[in-house]
XYZ file of C-alpha atoms in Angstrom:
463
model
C 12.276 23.523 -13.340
C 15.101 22.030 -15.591
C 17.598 21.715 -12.539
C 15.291 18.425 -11.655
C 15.640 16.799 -14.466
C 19.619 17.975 -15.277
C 20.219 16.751 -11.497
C 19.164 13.545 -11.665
C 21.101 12.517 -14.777
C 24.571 13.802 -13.695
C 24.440 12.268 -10.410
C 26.715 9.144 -10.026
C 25.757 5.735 -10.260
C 24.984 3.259 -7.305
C 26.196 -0.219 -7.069
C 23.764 -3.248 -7.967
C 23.864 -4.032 -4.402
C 22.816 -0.459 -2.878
C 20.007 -0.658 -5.854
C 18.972 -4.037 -5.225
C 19.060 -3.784 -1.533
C 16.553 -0.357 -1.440
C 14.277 -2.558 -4.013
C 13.956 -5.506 -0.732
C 12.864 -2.758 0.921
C 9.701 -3.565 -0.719
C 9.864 -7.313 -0.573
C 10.212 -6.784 3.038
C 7.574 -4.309 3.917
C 4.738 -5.890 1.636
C 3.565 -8.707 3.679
C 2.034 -6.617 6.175
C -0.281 -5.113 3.257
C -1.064 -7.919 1.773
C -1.406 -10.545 4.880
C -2.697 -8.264 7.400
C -4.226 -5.179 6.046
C -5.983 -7.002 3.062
C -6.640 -10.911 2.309
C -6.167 -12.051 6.295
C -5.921 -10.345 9.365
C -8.140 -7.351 8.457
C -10.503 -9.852 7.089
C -10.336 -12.185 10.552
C -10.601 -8.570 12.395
C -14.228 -7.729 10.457
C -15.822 -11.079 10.648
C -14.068 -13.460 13.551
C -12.696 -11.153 16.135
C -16.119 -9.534 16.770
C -19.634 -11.739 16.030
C -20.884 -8.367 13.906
C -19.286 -7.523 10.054
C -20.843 -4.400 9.859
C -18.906 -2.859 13.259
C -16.391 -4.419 12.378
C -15.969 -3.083 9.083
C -16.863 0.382 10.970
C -14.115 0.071 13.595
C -11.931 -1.470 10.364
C -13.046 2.006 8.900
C -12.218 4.220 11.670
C -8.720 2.577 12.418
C -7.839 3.086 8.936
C -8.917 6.865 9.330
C -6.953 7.322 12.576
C -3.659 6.104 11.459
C -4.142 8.059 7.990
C -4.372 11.557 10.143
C -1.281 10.700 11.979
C 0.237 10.258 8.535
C -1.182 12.943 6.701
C 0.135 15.676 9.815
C 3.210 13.914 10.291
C 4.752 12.943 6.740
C 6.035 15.956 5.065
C 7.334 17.479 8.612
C 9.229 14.506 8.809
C 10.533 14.248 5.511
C 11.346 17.737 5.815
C 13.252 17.203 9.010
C 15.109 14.290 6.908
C 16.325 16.751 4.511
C 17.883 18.995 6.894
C 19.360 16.008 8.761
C 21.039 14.001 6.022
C 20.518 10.032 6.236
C 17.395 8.316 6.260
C 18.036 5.327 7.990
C 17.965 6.197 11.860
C 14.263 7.049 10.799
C 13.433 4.072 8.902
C 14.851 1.835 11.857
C 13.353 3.739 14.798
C 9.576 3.138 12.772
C 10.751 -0.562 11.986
C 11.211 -1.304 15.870
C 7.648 0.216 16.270
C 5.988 -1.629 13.094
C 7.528 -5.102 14.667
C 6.699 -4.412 17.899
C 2.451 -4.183 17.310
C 2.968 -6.834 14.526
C 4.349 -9.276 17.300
C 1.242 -8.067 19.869
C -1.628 -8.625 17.177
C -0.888 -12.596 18.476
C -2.603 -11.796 21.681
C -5.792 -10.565 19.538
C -8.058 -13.393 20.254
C -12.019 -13.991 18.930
C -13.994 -11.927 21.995
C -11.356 -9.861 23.078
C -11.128 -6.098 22.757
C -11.801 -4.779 19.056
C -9.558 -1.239 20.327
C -6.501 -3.512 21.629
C -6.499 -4.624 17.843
C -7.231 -1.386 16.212
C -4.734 0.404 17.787
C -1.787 -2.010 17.252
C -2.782 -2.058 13.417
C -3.354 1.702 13.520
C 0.364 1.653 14.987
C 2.237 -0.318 12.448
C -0.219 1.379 9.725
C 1.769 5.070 10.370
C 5.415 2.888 11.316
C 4.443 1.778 7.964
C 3.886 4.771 5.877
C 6.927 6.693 7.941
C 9.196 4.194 7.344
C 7.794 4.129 3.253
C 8.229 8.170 3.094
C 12.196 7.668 4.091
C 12.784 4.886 1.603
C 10.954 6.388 -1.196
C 12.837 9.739 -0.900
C 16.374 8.031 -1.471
C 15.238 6.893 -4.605
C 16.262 10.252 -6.720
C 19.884 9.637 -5.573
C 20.394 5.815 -6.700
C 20.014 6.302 -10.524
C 18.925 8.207 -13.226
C 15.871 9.573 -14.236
C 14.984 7.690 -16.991
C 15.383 4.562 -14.874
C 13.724 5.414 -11.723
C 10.361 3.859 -13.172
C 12.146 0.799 -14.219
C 12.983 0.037 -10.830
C 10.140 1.418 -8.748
C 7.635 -1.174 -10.659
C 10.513 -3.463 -10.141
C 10.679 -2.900 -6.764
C 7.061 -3.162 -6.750
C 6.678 -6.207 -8.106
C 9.213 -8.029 -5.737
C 6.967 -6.466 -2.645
C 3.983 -8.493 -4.224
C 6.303 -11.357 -5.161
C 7.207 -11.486 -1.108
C 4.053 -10.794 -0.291
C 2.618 -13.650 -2.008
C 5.340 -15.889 -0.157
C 4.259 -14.929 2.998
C 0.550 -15.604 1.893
C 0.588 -18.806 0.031
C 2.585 -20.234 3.081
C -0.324 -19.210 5.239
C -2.825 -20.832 2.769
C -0.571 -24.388 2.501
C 1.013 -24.517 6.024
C -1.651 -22.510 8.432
C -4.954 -22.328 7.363
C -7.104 -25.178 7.670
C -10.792 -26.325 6.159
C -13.553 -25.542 9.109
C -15.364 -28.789 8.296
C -12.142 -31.303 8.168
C -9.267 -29.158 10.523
C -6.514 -30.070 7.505
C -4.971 -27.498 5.264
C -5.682 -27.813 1.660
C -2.144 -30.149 1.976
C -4.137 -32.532 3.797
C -1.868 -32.158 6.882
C -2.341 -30.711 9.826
C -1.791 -26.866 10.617
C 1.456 -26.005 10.973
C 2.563 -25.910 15.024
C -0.601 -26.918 15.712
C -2.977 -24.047 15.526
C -6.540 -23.956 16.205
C -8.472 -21.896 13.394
C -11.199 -21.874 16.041
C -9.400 -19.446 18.307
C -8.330 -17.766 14.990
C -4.756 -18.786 15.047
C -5.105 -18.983 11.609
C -5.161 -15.611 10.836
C -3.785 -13.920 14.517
C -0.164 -15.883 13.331
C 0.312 -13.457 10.206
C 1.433 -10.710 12.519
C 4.125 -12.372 13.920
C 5.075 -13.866 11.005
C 5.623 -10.355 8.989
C 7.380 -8.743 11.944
C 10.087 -11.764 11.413
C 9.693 -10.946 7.630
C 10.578 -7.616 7.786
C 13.019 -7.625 10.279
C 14.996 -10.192 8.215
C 14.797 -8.741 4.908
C 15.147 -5.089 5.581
C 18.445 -5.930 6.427
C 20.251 -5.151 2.977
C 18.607 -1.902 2.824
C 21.037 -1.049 5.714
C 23.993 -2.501 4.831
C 24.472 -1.963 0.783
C 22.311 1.132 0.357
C 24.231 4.086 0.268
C 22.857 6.976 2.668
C 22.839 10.791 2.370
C 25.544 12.377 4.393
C 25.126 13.611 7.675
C 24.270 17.521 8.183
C 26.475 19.249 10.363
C 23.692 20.590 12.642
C 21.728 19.130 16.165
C 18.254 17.383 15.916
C 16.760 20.223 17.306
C 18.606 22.813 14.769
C 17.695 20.344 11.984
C 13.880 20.364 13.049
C 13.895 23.916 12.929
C 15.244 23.622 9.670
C 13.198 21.074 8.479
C 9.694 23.254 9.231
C 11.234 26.444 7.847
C 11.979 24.246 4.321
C 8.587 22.637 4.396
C 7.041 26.249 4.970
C 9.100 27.011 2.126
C 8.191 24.222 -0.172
C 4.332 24.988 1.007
C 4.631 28.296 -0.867
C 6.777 27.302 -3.431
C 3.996 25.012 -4.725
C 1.911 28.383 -5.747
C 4.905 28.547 -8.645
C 5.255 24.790 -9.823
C 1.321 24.586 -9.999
C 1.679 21.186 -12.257
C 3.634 19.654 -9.274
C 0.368 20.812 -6.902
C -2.038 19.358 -9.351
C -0.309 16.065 -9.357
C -0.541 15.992 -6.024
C -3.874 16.770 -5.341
C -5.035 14.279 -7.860
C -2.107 11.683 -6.432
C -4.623 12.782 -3.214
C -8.112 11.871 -4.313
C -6.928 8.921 -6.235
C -4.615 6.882 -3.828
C -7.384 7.454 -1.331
C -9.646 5.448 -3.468
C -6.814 2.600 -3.540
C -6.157 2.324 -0.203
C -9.633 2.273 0.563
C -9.916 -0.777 -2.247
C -6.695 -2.368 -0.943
C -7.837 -1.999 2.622
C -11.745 -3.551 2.617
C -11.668 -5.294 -0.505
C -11.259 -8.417 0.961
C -13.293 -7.638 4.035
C -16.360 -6.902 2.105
C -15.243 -10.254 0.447
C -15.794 -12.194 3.661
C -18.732 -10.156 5.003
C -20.440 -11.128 1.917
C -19.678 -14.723 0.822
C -18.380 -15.781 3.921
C -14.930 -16.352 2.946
C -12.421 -17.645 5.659
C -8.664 -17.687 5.865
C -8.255 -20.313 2.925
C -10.583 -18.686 0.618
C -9.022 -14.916 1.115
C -5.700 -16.472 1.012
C -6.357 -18.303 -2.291
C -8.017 -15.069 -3.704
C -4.736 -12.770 -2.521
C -2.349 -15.340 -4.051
C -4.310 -14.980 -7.477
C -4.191 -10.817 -7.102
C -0.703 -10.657 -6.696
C 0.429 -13.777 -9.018
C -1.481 -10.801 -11.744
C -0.174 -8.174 -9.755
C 3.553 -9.384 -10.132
C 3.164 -9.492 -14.271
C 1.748 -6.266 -13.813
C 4.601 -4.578 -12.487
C 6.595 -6.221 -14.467
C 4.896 -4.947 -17.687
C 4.783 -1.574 -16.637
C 8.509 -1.413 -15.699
C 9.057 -2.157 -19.645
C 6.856 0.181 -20.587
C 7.409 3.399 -18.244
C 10.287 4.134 -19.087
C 9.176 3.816 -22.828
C 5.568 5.209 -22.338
C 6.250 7.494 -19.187
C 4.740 7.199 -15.807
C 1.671 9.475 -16.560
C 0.580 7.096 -19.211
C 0.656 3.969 -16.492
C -0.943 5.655 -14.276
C -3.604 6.799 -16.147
C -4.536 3.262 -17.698
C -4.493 1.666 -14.104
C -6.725 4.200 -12.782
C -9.069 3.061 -15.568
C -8.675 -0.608 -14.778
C -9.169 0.005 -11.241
C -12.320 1.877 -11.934
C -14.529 -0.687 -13.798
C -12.854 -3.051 -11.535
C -14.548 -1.640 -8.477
C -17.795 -0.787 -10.209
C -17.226 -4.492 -10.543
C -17.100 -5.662 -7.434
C -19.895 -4.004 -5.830
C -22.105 -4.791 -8.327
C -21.513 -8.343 -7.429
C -23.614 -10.109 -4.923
C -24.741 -14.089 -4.424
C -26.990 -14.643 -7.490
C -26.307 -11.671 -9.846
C -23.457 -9.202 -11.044
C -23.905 -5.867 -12.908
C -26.293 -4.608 -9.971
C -28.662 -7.216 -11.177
C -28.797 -6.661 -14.451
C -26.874 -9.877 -14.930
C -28.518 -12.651 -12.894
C -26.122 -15.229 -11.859
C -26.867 -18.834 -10.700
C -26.858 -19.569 -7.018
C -26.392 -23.183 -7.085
C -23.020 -24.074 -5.331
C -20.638 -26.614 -7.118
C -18.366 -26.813 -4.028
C -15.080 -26.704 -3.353
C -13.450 -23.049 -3.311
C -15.384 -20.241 -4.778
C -17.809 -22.477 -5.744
C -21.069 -19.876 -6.790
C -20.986 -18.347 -10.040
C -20.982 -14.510 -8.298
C -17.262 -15.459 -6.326
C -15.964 -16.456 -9.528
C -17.498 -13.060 -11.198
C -16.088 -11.147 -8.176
C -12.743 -13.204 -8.864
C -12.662 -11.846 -12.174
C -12.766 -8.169 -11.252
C -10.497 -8.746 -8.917
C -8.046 -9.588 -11.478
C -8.262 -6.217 -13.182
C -7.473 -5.052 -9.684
C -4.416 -7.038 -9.613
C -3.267 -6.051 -12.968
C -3.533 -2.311 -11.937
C -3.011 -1.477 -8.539
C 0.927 -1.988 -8.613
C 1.809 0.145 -11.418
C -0.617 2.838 -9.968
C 1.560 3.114 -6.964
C 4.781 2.310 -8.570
C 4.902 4.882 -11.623
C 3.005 7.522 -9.271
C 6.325 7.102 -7.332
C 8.897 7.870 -10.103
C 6.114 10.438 -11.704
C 7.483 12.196 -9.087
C 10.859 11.023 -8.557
C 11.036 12.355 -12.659
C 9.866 15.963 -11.178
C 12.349 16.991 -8.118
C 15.959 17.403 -7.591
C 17.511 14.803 -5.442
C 18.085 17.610 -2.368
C 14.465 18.214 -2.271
C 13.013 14.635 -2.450
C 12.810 14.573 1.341
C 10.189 17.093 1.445
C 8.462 16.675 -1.361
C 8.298 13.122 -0.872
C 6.435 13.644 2.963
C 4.557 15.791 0.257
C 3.704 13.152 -1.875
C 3.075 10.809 1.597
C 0.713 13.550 2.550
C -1.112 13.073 -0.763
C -1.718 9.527 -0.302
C -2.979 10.077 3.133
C -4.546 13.710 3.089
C -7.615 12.785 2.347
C -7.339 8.766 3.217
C -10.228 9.011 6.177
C -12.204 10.470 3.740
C -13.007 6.917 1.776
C -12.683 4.214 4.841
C -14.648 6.789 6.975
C -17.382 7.052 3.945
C -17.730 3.634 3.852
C -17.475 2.739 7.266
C -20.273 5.261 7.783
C -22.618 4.882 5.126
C -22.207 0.927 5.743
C -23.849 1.749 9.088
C -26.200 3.901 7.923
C -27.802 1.607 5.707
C -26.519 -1.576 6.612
C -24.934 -2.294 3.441
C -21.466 -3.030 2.614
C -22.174 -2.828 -0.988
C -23.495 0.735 -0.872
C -20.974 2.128 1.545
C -18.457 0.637 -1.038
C -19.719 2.771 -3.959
C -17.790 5.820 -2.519
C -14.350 4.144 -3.749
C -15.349 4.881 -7.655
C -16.028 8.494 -7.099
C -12.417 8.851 -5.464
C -10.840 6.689 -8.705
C -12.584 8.666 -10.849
C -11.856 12.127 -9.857
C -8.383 11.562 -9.372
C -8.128 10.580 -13.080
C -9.825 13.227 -14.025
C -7.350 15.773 -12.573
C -4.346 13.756 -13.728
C -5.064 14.221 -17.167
C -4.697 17.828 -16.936
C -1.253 17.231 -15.050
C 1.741 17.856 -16.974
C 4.322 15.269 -17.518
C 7.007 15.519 -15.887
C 5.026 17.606 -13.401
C 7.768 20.415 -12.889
C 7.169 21.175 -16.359
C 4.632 24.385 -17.108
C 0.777 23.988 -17.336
């Protein structure tokens, strides 16, 4: 499909401001990943909000594959409907109220109350989310050209972890406090008083990233140009919007590499959201970690995670986005092998006993600082993963059919994304193990890379 390419190369430029206002996008909408779906509130959700880890890692599980139905139905009929409309930004501001809203209520989510109250405000801002990502992602094909959409998607990328991190290490200095002494690893007091006893600690972060986002998702709406408006009704442009995603269904039988990245885009991504998502809950299930510890461990993830995108946006556009991709997915594979291999007193699945003795302070067994170290492999990886997936294939569709293909490429990322928190949620109860139930995240990883590397580069090209 040469048009793609030609397309996105003759299409005028945007103004630093429009550019740099969809890349805070990211810096606003990444706190939420990191703070509540990863190192804290998910974390506080599995092992303080109810007295048992392993149902709460279920119910963790089972949120996570709730919210990724709603997503996988929902995302390419929306970004359909987008494409027949015209602007993205009603959309992105109707799912921002939501996403604020349930961030603001996840205050109320106290140690004894109801696990579902919690699960379904997180399952809300989950999809808000993911909507909200499937609308900004799609604009990218009209801001600049090809060659430079991977440039600034890692960029982009790497100021969400950068913001991210803000949000985090200002929970870890101001908020969370030591269980034994009540002080914050400042020596002061928490900040406005909170009592990590009633899990203020962690139950603050939502709160917190609604005001986050709702600040710095701002310049998105003012400075980034739009598409123009269709000349048809909502319900004409719905109509529309299913008969071009019906459309772009069978067109995928002719642009079979664009399928193929997708699928494997599928299987992969499921593996990293599952990794992203209970990574640091199986973290605190299994050395106990609380706030400080999973905040110190996320602020060492993304410090790597930042270089990491900003390595890769030097060398996609030099390399190509396949090539990222591909070495991430390896990273991310021993990485996980890794980590559940790791338990108190050994690494490797035994094979390499560790010492138990604790030396204090913060990770203070010789298995947290093993697990620390596969974590940074993690952080090196799962940024450009995500990031070059996105201009992989922003580099393979014109900029009129990015809508659609774009819910497409949402759908891939959330197809199949009960499949790995609902395998691990359920094999953890099975057998009682979070270690085993986290085993099903490498065959995901794996098989996705496997089906990449028979994916063309730039995908419209033929197999």
């Amino acid at each position: 499909m040469d048009i793609a390419a030609g397309r996105m190369d003759e299409r005028p430029g945007t103004s630093r401001l429009g550019i740099a206002g969809w890349m805070l996008f990211d810096w606003a909408a990444q706190p939420f990943f990191t703070v509540i779906t990863t190192f804290i509130f998910a974390p506080y959700f599995v092992s303080r909000l109810t007295a048992d880890p392993a149902q709460g890692q279920a119910v963790w599980g089972y949120t996570l594959t709730a919210a990724g139905i709603v997503i996988a139905l929902l995302s390419p009929v929306l970004g359909a409907i987008a494409d027949a409309t015209g602007p993205r930004k009603p959309w992105i501001a109707f799912f921002a109220a939501v996403k604020i809203a349930s961030l603001a209520l996840l205050w109320y989510a106290a140690p004894g109350s109801s696990l579902i109250y919690a699960a379904l405000l997180l399952a809300l801002a989950t999809v808000a989310a993911e909507f909200s990502i499937v609308f900004n992602d799609s604009t990218m094909t009209r801001l600049v050209s090809e060659r430079e959409v991977g440039r600034i998607s890692n960029i982009a990328w790497g100021l969400g972890y950068l913001g991210g991190m803000i949000v985090l290490i200002a929970v870890v200095v101001l908020v969370a406090s030591d269980p034994q002494t009540g002080k914050t690893v400042l020596g002061l007091d928490p900040l406005f008083g909170l009592d990590p006893a009633k899990g203020e600690d962690a139950r603050i972060t939502g709160p917190i990233s609604a005001i986050w986002y709702l600040i710095f998702i701002l310049p998105m709406f003012f400075f980034t140009p739009d598409a123009i408006r269709a000349t048809m009704t909502m319900a004409e442009a719905a109509a529309r919007g299913l008969e071009e995603l019906r459309g772009t269904l069978s067109e995928l039988k002719e642009r079979a590499g664009i399928l193929r990245f997708l699928i494997a885009r599928m299987i992969f991504q499921d593996g990293v959201n599952g990794l992203l998502a209970l990574g640091g809950t199986f973290a605190a299930g299994m050395f106990g970690w609380q706030t400080m510890e999973l905040g110190v461990y996320g602020i060492i993830l993304n410090i790597v995670a930042i270089a990491g995108c900003l390595v890769a946006s030097w060398l996609d556009p030099h390399l190509g986005s396949k090539k990222i991709v591909v070495a991430s997915l390896v990273c991310l594979t021993i990485a996980t092998l890794g980590i559940v291999s790791t338990g108190p007193g050994f690494t490797l699945f035994g094979l390499a006993p560790l010492p138990s003795t604790d030396s204090g302070g913060l990770f203070g067994t010789a298995a947290e600082k093993a697990y620390i170290a596969y974590g940074l492999l993690v952080g090196i990886a799962f940024g450009p993963v995500q990031a070059s997936s996105r201009s992989y294939l922003a580099r393979s569709v014109s900029p009129d059919e990015a809508g659609r293909y774009f819910g497409l490429y949402a759908l891939s990322g959330r197809a199949t994304s009960f499949l790995a928190p609902a395998s691990v949620a359920t094999v953890t109860l099975l057998t009682g193990s979070a270690r085993i139930g986290m085993v099903a995240l490498v065959a995901f990883l794996a098989l996705g890379l496997v089906l990449l590397l028979r994916t063309p580069y730039p995908a419209h090209r033929p197999t």
